[in-house]
Coordinates of C-alpha atoms in Angstrom, one line a residue:
X23 CA 3.3 -15.6 -7.8
X24 CA 0.4 -17.6 -6.5
X25 CA -1.8 -17.9 -9.6
X26 CA -0.7 -17.2 -13.1
X27 CA -4.0 -18.2 -14.9
X28 CA -5.9 -15.2 -13.6
X29 CA -3.4 -12.4 -14.3
X30 CA -0.3 -11.4 -12.5
X31 CA -0.6 -7.9 -11.3
X32 CA 0.2 -7.0 -7.7
X33 CA 2.0 -4.6 -5.4
X34 CA 5.7 -4.6 -4.6
X35 CA 6.2 -4.1 -0.9
X36 CA 9.6 -2.8 0.5
X37 CA 9.9 -3.4 4.3
X38 CA 11.9 -4.8 7.1
X39 CA 11.3 -8.4 8.0
X40 CA 12.7 -10.3 11.0
X41 CA 13.9 -13.1 8.6
X42 CA 13.5 -14.5 5.2
X43 CA 10.8 -16.9 6.3
X44 CA 8.6 -14.0 7.5
X45 CA 9.0 -12.3 4.2
X46 CA 8.0 -15.4 2.3
X47 CA 5.0 -15.9 4.6
X48 CA 3.9 -12.3 4.0
X49 CA 4.2 -12.4 0.2
X50 CA 2.3 -15.7 0.1
X51 CA -0.4 -14.3 2.4
X52 CA -0.6 -11.2 0.2
X53 CA -0.8 -13.1 -3.0
X54 CA -3.6 -15.4 -1.7
X55 CA -5.6 -12.4 -0.6
X56 CA -5.0 -10.6 -3.9
X57 CA -6.2 -13.7 -5.8
X58 CA -9.4 -14.0 -3.6
X59 CA -10.2 -10.2 -3.8
X60 CA -9.9 -10.1 -7.6
X61 CA -11.9 -13.4 -8.0
X62 CA -14.6 -12.1 -5.8
X63 CA -14.8 -8.9 -7.8
X64 CA -14.8 -10.8 -11.1
X65 CA -11.5 -9.2 -12.2
X66 CA -9.0 -11.0 -14.4
X67 CA -6.1 -10.2 -12.1
X68 CA -4.6 -11.5 -9.0
X69 CA -2.0 -13.8 -7.5
X70 CA 0.9 -11.5 -8.0
X71 CA 2.7 -9.8 -5.1
X72 CA 6.4 -9.2 -4.4
X73 CA 8.5 -8.1 -1.5
X74 CA 11.8 -6.5 -1.2
X75 CA 12.8 -7.9 2.2
X76 CA 15.1 -5.7 4.3
X77 CA 17.0 -7.3 7.2
X78 CA 16.2 -5.9 10.6
X79 CA 18.0 -2.6 11.3
X80 CA 18.9 -2.0 7.7
X81 CA 19.0 1.8 7.0
X82 CA 18.3 2.7 3.4
X83 CA 20.1 5.7 2.2
X84 CA 19.0 6.9 -1.3
X85 CA 21.7 4.9 -3.0
X86 CA 21.0 1.6 -1.2
X87 CA 17.3 2.0 -1.7
X88 CA 17.8 2.6 -5.5
X89 CA 20.1 -0.5 -5.7
X90 CA 17.4 -2.6 -4.0
X91 CA 14.7 -1.3 -6.4
X92 CA 17.0 -2.0 -9.4
X93 CA 17.8 -5.5 -8.2
X94 CA 14.1 -6.2 -7.9
X95 CA 13.6 -4.7 -11.4
X96 CA 16.0 -7.3 -12.7
X97 CA 14.0 -10.1 -11.0
X98 CA 10.8 -8.8 -12.5
X99 CA 12.4 -8.6 -15.9
X100 CA 13.1 -12.4 -15.6
X101 CA 9.3 -13.0 -15.7
X102 CA 9.2 -11.4 -19.2
X103 CA 5.9 -9.7 -18.6
X104 CA 4.5 -12.5 -16.5
X105 CA 4.3 -10.2 -13.5
X106 CA 3.5 -6.5 -13.4
X107 CA 4.4 -4.7 -10.1
X108 CA 2.5 -1.8 -8.6
X109 CA 3.2 0.4 -5.5
X110 CA 2.6 -1.0 -2.1
X111 CA 4.0 -0.3 1.4
X112 CA 7.4 1.2 1.0
X113 CA 7.2 1.8 -2.8
X114 CA 5.4 4.4 -4.8
X115 CA 4.6 5.4 -8.4
X116 CA 8.1 6.8 -9.1
X117 CA 9.6 3.4 -8.2
X118 CA 7.4 1.8 -10.9
X119 CA 9.4 3.7 -13.6
X120 CA 12.4 1.4 -12.8
X121 CA 10.4 -1.8 -13.3
X122 CA 10.2 -3.2 -16.8
X123 CA 6.6 -4.3 -16.3
X124 CA 4.6 -2.1 -13.9
X125 CA 1.4 -0.2 -13.3
X126 CA 0.6 2.9 -11.3
X127 CA 3.5 5.0 -12.6
X128 CA 3.4 8.7 -12.0
X129 CA 0.9 10.7 -13.9
X130 CA 3.7 12.9 -15.1
X131 CA 5.1 9.9 -16.9
X132 CA 1.8 8.9 -18.4
X133 CA 0.8 6.5 -15.6
X134 CA -2.3 6.6 -13.4
X135 CA -0.4 7.7 -10.3
X136 CA -1.1 6.6 -6.8
X137 CA -4.1 4.4 -6.0
X138 CA -4.3 5.6 -2.4
X139 CA -7.0 8.2 -2.8
X140 CA -9.2 6.1 -5.1
X141 CA -8.9 3.2 -2.7
X142 CA -9.9 5.4 0.3
X143 CA -12.9 6.7 -1.7
X144 CA -13.9 3.1 -2.4
X145 CA -13.7 2.1 1.3
X146 CA -15.6 5.3 2.2
X147 CA -18.4 4.4 -0.3
X148 CA -18.6 0.9 1.1
X149 CA -19.0 2.2 4.6
X150 CA -21.7 4.6 3.5
X151 CA -23.5 1.9 1.6
X152 CA -23.4 -0.4 4.7
X153 CA -24.3 2.2 7.3
X154 CA -26.3 4.9 5.4
X155 CA -24.1 7.5 7.1
X156 CA -21.0 7.5 9.3
X157 CA -22.0 10.8 11.0
X158 CA -21.9 10.4 14.7
X159 CA -20.5 6.9 14.5
X160 CA -17.1 5.7 15.8
X161 CA -14.8 4.3 13.1
X162 CA -11.6 2.5 14.1
X163 CA -8.8 2.4 11.5
X164 CA -5.8 0.2 11.6
X165 CA -3.1 1.9 9.7
X166 CA -2.6 5.5 8.7
X167 CA -0.5 5.1 5.6
X168 CA -1.4 6.5 2.3
X169 CA -4.9 5.0 2.2
X170 CA -5.7 5.4 5.9
X171 CA -4.7 9.1 5.9
X172 CA -7.1 9.9 3.1
X173 CA -9.8 7.7 4.6
X174 CA -9.5 9.3 8.0
X175 CA -9.7 12.8 6.7
X176 CA -12.8 12.0 4.6
X177 CA -14.6 10.2 7.5
X178 CA -13.9 13.1 9.9
X179 CA -15.4 15.5 7.2
X180 CA -18.4 13.1 7.1
X181 CA -18.9 13.6 10.9
X182 CA -17.5 10.3 12.1
X183 CA -15.4 10.0 15.3
X184 CA -12.2 8.4 14.1
X185 CA -9.9 6.3 16.3
X186 CA -6.8 5.0 14.7
X187 CA -3.7 3.0 15.3
X188 CA -0.5 2.6 13.3
X189 CA 2.8 0.9 13.8
X190 CA 4.5 4.2 13.1
X191 CA 4.7 6.0 16.5
X192 CA 4.8 9.3 14.7
X193 CA 1.2 8.8 13.6
X194 CA -0.1 8.5 17.2
X195 CA -0.7 12.2 17.6
X196 CA -2.9 12.5 14.5
X197 CA -6.1 11.8 16.4
X198 CA -5.4 14.8 18.6
X199 CA -5.1 17.0 15.4
X200 CA -8.4 15.6 14.0
X201 CA -10.2 16.7 17.2
X202 CA -9.1 20.2 16.5
X203 CA -10.1 20.0 12.9
X204 CA -6.6 19.3 11.5
X205 CA -5.9 17.0 8.6
X206 CA -4.0 13.7 9.1
X207 CA -2.2 14.2 5.8
X208 CA -0.9 17.6 7.0
X209 CA 1.4 15.7 9.4
X210 CA 3.2 13.9 6.5

């Protein structure tokens, strides 16, 4: 947690890291960025982020993944409400049900669900505010995860030419589908 005076909400990321130093550097970078974004928006949140660092090559079967989530839940419990986790890369609303203090739980459990689509809508609105219209413009996206997929689909509907890259090689063929009018989310 980078800053506890301005709130302590932040995403919980589950991903592979080359070593513990890389995981620590990532969580500190993320928490600094979260603090800055919330402060710039005048929101009383920020400074909190967490990672579940997986060693290179670790394959998570459902039991091992659940064990990692539950171990992280125990760590969050130690903060006694001082940190609330939300979904991030590798985690989702259903995982938040395991954490003692969380946000963005599934709608079926009374939570607000995934923030991916609302985030993409916000990015799209910012692009339209800055450009007037994206129709006929080339937009380059880095990342076709939950937010990027929604954003790419809406930008194509708005008439933009979308070029995207992603660390997941399986996402590389999405651009070809867009050219034929397909949906990037249909490939998930």
